[in-house]
Short mmCIF file of C-alpha atoms and ligand atoms in Angstrom, two decimals:
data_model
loop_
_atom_site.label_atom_id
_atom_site.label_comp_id
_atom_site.label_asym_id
_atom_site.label_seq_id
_atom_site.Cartn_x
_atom_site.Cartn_y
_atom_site.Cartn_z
CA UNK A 62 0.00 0.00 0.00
CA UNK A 63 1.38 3.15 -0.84
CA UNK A 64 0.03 6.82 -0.29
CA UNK A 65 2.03 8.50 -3.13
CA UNK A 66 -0.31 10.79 -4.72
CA UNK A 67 2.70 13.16 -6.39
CA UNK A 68 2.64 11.39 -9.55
CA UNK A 69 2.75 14.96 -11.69
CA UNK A 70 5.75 15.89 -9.74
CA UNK A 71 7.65 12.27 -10.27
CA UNK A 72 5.30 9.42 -11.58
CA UNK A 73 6.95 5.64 -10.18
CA UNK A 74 9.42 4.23 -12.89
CA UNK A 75 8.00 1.51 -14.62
CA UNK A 76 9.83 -1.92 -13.38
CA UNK A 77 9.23 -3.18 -16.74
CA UNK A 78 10.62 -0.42 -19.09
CA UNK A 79 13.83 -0.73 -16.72
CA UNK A 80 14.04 -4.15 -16.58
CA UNK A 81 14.19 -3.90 -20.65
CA UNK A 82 16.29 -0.93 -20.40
CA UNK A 83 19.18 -2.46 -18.27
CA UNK A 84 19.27 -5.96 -20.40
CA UNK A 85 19.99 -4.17 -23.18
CA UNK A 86 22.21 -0.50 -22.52
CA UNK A 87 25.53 -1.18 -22.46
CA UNK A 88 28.70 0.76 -21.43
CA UNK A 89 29.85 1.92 -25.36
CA UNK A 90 30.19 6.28 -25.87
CA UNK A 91 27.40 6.85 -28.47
CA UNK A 92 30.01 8.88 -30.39
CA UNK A 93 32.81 5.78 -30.81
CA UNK A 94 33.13 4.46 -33.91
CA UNK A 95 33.44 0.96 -32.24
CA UNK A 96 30.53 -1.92 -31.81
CA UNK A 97 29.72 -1.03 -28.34
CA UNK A 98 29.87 2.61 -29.81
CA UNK A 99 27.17 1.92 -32.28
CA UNK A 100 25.26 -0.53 -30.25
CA UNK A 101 24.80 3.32 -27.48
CA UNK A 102 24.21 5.50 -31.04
CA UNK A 103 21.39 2.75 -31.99
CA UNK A 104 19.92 2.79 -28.91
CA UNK A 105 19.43 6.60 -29.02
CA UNK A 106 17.80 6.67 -32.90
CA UNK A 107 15.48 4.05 -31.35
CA UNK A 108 13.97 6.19 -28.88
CA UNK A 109 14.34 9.07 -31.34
CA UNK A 110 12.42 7.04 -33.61
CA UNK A 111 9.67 6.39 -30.61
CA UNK A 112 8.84 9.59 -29.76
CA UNK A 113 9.05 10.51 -33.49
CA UNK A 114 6.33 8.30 -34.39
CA UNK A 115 3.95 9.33 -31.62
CA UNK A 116 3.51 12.81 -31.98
CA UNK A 117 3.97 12.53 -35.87
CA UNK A 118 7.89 14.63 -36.58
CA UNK A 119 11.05 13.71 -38.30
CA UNK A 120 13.53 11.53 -36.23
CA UNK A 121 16.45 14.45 -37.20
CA UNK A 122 13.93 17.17 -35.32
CA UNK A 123 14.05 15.58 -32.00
CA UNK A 124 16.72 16.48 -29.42
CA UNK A 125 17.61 15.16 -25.87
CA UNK A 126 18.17 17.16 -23.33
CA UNK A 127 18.52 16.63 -19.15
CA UNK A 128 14.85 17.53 -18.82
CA UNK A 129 12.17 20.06 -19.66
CA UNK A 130 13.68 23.14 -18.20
CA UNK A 131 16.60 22.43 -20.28
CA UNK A 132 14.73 22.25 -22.82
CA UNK A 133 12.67 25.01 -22.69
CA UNK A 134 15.75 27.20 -21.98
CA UNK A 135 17.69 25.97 -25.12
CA UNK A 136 13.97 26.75 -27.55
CA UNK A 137 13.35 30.27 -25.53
CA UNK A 138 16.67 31.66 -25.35
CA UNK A 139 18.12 30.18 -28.48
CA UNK A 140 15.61 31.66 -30.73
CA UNK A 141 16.01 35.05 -29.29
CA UNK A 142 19.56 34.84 -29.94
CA UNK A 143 18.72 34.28 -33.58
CA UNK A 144 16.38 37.33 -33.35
CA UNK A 145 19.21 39.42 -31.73
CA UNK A 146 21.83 37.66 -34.14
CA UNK A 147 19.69 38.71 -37.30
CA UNK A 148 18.66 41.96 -35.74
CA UNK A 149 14.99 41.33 -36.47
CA UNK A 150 12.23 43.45 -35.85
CA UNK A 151 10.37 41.12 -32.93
CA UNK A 152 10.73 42.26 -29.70
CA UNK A 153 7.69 40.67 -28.34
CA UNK A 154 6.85 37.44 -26.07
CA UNK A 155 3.52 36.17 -25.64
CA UNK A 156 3.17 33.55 -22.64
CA UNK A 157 0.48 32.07 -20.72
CA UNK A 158 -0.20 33.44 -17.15
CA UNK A 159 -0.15 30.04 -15.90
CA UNK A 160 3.16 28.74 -17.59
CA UNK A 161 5.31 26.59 -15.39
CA UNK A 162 8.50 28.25 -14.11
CA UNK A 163 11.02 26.66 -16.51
CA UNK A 164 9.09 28.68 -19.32
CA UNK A 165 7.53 31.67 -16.96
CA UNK A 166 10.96 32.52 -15.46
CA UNK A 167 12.99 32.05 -19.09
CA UNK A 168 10.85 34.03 -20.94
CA UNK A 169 10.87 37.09 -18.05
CA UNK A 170 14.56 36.91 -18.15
CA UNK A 171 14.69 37.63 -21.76
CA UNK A 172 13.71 41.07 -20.46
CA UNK A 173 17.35 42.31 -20.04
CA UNK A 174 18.08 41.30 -23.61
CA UNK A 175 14.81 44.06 -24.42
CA UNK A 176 11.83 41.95 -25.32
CA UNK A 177 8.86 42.49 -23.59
CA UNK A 178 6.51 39.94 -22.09
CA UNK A 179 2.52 39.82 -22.93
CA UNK A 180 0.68 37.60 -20.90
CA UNK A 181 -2.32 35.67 -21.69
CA UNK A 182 -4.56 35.58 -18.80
CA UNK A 183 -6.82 32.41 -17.68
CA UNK A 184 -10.45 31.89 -16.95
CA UNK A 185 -11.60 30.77 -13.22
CA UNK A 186 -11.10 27.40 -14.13
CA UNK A 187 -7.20 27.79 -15.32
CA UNK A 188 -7.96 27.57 -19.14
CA UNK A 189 -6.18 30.24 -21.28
CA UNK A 190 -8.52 32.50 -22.68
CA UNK A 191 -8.19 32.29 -26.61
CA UNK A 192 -9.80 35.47 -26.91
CA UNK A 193 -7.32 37.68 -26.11
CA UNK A 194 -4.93 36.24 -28.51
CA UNK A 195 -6.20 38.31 -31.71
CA UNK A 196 -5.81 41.72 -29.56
CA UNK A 197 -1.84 40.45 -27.79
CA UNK A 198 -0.45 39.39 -31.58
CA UNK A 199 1.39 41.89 -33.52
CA UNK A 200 3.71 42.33 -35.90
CA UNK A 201 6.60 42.55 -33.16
CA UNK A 202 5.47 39.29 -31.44
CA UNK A 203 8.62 36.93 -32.25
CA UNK A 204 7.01 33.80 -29.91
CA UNK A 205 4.01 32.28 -28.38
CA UNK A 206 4.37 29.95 -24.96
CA UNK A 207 1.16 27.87 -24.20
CA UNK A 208 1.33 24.91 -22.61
CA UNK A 209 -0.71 21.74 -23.27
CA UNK A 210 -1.79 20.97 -19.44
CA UNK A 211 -1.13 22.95 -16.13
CA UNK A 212 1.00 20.85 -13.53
CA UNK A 213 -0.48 22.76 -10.68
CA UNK A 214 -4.27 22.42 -11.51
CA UNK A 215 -3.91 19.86 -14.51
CA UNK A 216 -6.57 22.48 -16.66
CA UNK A 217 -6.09 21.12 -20.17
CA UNK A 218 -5.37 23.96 -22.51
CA UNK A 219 -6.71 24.57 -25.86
CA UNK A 220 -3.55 24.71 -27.39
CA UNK A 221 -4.19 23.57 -30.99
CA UNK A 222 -6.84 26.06 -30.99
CA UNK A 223 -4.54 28.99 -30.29
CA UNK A 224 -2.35 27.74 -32.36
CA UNK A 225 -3.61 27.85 -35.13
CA UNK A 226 -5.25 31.38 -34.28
CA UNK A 227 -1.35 32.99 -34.00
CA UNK A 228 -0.85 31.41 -37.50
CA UNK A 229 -4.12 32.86 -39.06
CA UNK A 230 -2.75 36.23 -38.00
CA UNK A 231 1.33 35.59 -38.80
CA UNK A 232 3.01 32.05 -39.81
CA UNK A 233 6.09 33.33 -38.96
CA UNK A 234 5.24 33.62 -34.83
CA UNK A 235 6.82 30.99 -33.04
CA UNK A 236 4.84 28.41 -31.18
CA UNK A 237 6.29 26.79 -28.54
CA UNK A 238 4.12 23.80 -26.21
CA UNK A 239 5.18 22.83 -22.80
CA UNK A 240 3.70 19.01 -23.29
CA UNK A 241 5.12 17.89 -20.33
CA UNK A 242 1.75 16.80 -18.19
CA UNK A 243 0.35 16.11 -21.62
CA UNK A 244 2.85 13.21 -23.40
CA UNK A 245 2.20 10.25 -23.31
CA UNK A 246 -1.05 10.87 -20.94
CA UNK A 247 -3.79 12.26 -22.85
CA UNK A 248 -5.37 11.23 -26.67
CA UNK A 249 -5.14 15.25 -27.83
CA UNK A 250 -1.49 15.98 -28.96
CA UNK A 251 0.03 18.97 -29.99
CA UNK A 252 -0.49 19.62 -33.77
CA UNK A 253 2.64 19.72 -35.63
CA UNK A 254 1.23 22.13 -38.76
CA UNK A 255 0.67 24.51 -36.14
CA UNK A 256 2.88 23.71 -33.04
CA UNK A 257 6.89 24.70 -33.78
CA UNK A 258 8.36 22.87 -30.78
CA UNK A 259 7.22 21.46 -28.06
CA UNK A 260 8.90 19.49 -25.05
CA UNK A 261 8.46 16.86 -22.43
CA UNK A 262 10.07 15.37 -19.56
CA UNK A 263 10.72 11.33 -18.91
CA UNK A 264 9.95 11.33 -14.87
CA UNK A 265 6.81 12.64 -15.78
CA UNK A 266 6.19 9.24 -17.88
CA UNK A 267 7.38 6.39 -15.60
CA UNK A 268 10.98 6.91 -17.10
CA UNK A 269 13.98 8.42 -14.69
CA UNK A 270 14.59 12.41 -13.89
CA UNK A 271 17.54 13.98 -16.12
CA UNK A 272 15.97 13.05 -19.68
CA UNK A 273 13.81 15.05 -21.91
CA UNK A 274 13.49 16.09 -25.04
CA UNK A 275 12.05 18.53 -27.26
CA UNK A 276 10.97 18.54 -31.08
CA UNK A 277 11.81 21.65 -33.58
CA UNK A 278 10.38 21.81 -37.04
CA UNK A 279 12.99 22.95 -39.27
CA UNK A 280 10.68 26.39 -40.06
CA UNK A 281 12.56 27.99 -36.66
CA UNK A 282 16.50 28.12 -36.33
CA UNK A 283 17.89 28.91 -32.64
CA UNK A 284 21.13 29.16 -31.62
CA UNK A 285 22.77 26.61 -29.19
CA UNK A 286 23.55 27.89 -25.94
CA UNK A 287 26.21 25.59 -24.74
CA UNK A 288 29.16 24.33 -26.78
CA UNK A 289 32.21 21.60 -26.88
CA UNK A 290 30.38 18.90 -29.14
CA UNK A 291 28.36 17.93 -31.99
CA UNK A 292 26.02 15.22 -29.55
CA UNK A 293 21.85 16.50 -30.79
CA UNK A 294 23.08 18.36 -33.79
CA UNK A 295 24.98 20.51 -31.07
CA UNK A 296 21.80 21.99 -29.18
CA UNK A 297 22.86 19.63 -26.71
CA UNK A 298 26.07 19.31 -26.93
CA UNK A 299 27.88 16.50 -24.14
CA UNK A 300 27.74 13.06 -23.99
CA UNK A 301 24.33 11.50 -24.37
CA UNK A 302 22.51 10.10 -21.16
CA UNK A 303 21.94 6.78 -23.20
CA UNK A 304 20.66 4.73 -19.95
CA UNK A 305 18.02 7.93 -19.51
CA UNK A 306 17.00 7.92 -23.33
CA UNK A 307 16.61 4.16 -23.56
CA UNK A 308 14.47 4.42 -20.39
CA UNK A 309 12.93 7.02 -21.97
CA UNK A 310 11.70 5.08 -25.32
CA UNK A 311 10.55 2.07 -23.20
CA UNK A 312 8.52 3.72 -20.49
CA UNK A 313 6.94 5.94 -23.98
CA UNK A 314 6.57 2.10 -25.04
CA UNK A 315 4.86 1.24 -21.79
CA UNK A 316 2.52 3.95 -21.66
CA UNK A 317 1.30 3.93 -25.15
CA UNK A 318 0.68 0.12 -24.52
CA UNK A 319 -1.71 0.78 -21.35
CA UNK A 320 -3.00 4.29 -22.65
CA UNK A 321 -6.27 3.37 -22.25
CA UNK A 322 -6.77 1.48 -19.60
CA UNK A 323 -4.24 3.94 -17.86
CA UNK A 324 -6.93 6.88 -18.65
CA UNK A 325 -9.66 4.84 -17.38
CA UNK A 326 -8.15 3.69 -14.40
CA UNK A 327 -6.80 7.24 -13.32
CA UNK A 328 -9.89 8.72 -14.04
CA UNK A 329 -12.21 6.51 -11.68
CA UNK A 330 -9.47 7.24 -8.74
CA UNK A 331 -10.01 10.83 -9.48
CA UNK A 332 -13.83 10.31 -9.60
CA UNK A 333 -13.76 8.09 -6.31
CA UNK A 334 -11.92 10.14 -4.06
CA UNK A 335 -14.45 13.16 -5.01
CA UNK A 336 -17.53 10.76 -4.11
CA UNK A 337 -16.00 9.70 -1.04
CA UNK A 338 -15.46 13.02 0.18
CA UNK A 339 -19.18 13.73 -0.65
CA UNK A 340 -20.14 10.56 1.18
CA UNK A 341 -18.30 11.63 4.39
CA UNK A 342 -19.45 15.26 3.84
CA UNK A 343 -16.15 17.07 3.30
CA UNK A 344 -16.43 20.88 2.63
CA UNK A 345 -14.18 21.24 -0.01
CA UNK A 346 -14.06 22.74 -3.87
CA UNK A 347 -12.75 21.02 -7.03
CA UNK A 348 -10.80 24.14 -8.98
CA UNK A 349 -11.30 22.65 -12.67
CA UNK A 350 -14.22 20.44 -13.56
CA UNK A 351 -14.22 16.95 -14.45
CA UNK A 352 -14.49 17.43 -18.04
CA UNK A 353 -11.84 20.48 -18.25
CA UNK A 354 -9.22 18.50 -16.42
CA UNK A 355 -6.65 16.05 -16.98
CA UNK A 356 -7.56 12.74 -15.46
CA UNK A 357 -4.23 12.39 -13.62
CA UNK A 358 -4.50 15.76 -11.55
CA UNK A 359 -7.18 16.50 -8.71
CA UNK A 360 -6.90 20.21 -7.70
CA UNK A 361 -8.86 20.78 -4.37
CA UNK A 362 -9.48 23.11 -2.10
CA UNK A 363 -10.90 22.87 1.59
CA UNK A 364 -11.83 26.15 3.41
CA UNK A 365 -10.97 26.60 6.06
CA UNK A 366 -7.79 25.00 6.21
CA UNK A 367 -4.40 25.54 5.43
CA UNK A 368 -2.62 23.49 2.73
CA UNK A 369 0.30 24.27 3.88
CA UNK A 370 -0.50 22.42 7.65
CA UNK A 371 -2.17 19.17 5.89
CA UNK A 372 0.56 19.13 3.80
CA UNK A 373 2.38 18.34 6.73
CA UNK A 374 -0.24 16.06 8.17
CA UNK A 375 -0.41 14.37 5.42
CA UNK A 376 3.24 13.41 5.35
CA UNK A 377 3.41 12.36 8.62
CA UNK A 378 0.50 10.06 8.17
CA UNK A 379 2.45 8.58 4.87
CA UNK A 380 0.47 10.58 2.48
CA UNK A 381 2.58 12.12 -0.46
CA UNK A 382 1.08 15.04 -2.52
CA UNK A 383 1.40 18.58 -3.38
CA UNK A 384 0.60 22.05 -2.43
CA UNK A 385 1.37 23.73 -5.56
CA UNK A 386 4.02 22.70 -8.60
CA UNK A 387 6.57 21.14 -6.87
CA UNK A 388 8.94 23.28 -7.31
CA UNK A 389 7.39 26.37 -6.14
CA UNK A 390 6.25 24.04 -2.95
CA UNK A 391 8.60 25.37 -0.45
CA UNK A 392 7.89 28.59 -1.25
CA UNK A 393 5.03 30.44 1.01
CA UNK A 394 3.79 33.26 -1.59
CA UNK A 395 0.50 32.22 -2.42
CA UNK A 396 0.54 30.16 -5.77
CA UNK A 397 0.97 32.32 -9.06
CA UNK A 398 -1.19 30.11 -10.69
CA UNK A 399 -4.30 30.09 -8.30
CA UNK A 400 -3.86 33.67 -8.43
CA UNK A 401 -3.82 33.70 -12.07
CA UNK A 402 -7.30 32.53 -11.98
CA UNK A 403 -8.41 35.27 -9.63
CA UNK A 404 -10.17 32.47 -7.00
CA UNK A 405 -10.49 33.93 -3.24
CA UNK A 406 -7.62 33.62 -0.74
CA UNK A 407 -9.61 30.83 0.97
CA UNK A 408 -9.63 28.58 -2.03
CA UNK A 409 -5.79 29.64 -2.72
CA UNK A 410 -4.19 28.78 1.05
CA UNK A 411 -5.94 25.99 1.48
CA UNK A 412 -5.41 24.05 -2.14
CA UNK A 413 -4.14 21.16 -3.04
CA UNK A 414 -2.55 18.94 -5.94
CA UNK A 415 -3.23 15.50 -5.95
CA UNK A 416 -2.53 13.26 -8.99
CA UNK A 417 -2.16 9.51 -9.91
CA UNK A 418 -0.33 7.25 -11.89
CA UNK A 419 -1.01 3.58 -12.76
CA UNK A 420 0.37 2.09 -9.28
CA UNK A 421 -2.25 3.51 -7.19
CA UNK A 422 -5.59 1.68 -6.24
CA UNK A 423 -9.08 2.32 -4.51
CA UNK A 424 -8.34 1.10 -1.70
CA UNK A 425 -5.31 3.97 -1.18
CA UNK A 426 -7.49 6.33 -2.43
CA UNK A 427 -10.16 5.56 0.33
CA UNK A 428 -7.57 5.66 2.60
CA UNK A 429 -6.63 9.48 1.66
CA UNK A 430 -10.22 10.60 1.38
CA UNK A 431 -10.45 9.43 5.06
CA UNK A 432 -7.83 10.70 6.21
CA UNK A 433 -8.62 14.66 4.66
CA UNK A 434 -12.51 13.98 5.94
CA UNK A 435 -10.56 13.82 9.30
CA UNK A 436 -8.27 16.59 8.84
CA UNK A 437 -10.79 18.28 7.66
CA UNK A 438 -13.43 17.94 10.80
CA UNK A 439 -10.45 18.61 13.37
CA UNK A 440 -9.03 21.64 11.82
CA UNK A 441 -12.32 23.49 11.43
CA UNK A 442 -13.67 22.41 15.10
CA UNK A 443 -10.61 23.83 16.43
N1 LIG B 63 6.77 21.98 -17.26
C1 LIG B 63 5.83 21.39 -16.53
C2 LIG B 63 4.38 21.55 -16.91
C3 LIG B 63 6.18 20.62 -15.41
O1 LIG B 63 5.23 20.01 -14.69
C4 LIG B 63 7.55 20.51 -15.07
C5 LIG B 63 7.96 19.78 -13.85
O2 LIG B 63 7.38 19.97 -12.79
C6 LIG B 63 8.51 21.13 -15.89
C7 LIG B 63 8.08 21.86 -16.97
C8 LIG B 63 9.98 20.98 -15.61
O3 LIG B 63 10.40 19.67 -15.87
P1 LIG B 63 11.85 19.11 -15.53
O4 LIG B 63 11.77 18.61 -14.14
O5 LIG B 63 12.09 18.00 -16.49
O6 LIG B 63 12.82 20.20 -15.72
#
């Protein structure tokens, strides 16, 4: 029994994609021209070839990297080094208010290079609002930054739809998707025609932290920000994490093999925790709707609480889930995100994150509901 509801933060490796992964890695440098050499370089292609094949790109426009900040720093700053490098015109970024950090805190830094940051607010229920995008894009605007699912409330985003708004007004603004909660999870994908790049993250998909990747359609040069090697067409340059990347093609193996019943499965633990908590008449509010949501991420809120106080009571008790993103959990600022969708202070101190993944059952997720319908009672009698 295990009460690890963080799954959005890390989801559990899957035994099976690393039992396959460690029978066949072995210990050859992708770039020797020896057997064990090409055995490491074949390995890579494979996975290249995986991820190729399920959101529809070219092989030659995928690109490892540690992970999806990584990533998003080498698409974000390396095309505004192109910009600055060509001296164009576009001065302008367009992100989402409710982007995760890696792309938030990127795009703001880009600032003291002289572009200027447009946000895109959200509705009450975390969805970007698609409306404003006709009145934010201009003919500065050199990028776009929506992503595909919010980590914090797990909101699913319209992104195609935007999308393909930005290139109704000007093909030539770059559209970049943070995909990260989205890969490998949910049946909508990212549409290439309109999509530029997009990235994802492999401990997000039952693979190991320090692998990503992103894909780049050949429309959009950036520059490389690091250098000393040709590894990734030298976006990436260093030697490849090969044990990461073939993790990375079998747990993309894995989940595409259990999509379905994954869904399903997530879906009725999100769906039973909610009627437990009505059965045992918990006062509490679910921040995105059932429909609007990604099945893996529960975002709730119970008044008169703190989050940051069950948080801890939860952990003692051997309950694992989240505040906020997890990386903004140890902060104590109220969540940018919540605040981005303009919900009371009530709903914003005392929310919570809690998502799945294929390991967890019913019976753990009685076990949680129980345990908030007690927190619950004894923090608001008190
Ligand atoms: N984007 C989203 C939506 C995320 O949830 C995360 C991780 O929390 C990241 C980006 C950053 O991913 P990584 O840990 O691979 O850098």
């Amino acid at each position: 029994m295990s009460g690890y509801f963080d799954s959005a933060a890390s989801m559990p490796i899957f035994p099976r994609a690393l039992l396959n992964t460690l029978t066949k890695i072995n210990h050859g440098n992708p770039s020797s021209a020896h057997l064990p050499g090409r055995q490491a370089k074949k390995i890579i292609n494979n996975t290249r070839l995986q991820i190729a094949d399920y959101i529809g790109g070219d092989p030659d426009q995928i690109y490892f990297t540690s992970g999806a900040t990584e990533a998003a720093n080498i698409l974000i700053q390396g095309y505004i080094s192109y910009l600055i490098n060509n001296s164009s015109f576009r001065n302008e970024i367009i992100v989402s208010s409710i982007e995760h950090p890696a792309v938030f805190q990127t795009a703001y830094a880009m600032q003291s290079k002289g572009f200027v940051i447009r946000e895109i607010s959200c509705n009450e229920w975390g969805e970007i609002n698609c409306n404003e995008i006709e009145r934010l894009v201009n003919e500065k605007t050199a990028m776009v930054c929506i992503m595909a699912v919010n980590n914090e409330t797990g909101a699913i985003q319209p992104v195609n739809e935007i999308a393909r708004q930005i290139k109704k007004i000007d093909s030539d603004v770059f559209v970049v998707c943070d995909a990260v909660q989205q890969f490998a999870k949910l049946d909508v994908k990212p549409e290439l025609q309109v999509v530029d790049a997009l990235f994802m993250s492999g401990h997000k998909i039952g693979a190991d932290k320090g692998i990503g990747c992103f894909y780049l359609s050949n429309r959009f040069p950036i520059l490389p920000l690091m250098y000393g090697g040709v590894q990734e067409q030298s976006y990436r340059p260093g030697t490849e994490n090969v044990y990461g990347i073939a993790l990375l093609g079998e747990a993309l193996m894995e989940s595409l093999r259990n999509h379905d019943s994954t869904i399903g499965k997530v879906r009725q633990l999100a769906r039973h925790l909610i009627s437990r908590l009505d059965f045992l008449q918990v006062n509490y509010v679910r921040l995105v709707p059932d429909e609007k949501s990604s099945p893996y991420i529960l975002s709730l809120a119970f008044p008169g609480t703190s989050s940051a106080s069950m948080m801890r009571d939860l952990t003692t008790s051997g309950f694992y889930i989240s505040q906020g993103s997890a990386c903004s959990s140890h902060s104590m600022a109220p969540s940018r995100i919540l605040s981005a969708m303009r919900l009371p202070n009530e709903i914003i101190t005392s929310a919570i994150r809690i998502s799945f993944s294929y390991e967890n059952t019913l019976e753990e997720v009685d076990l949680l509901a129980d345990h908030l319908a007690l927190y619950c009672k004894v923090e608001i009698e008190i």
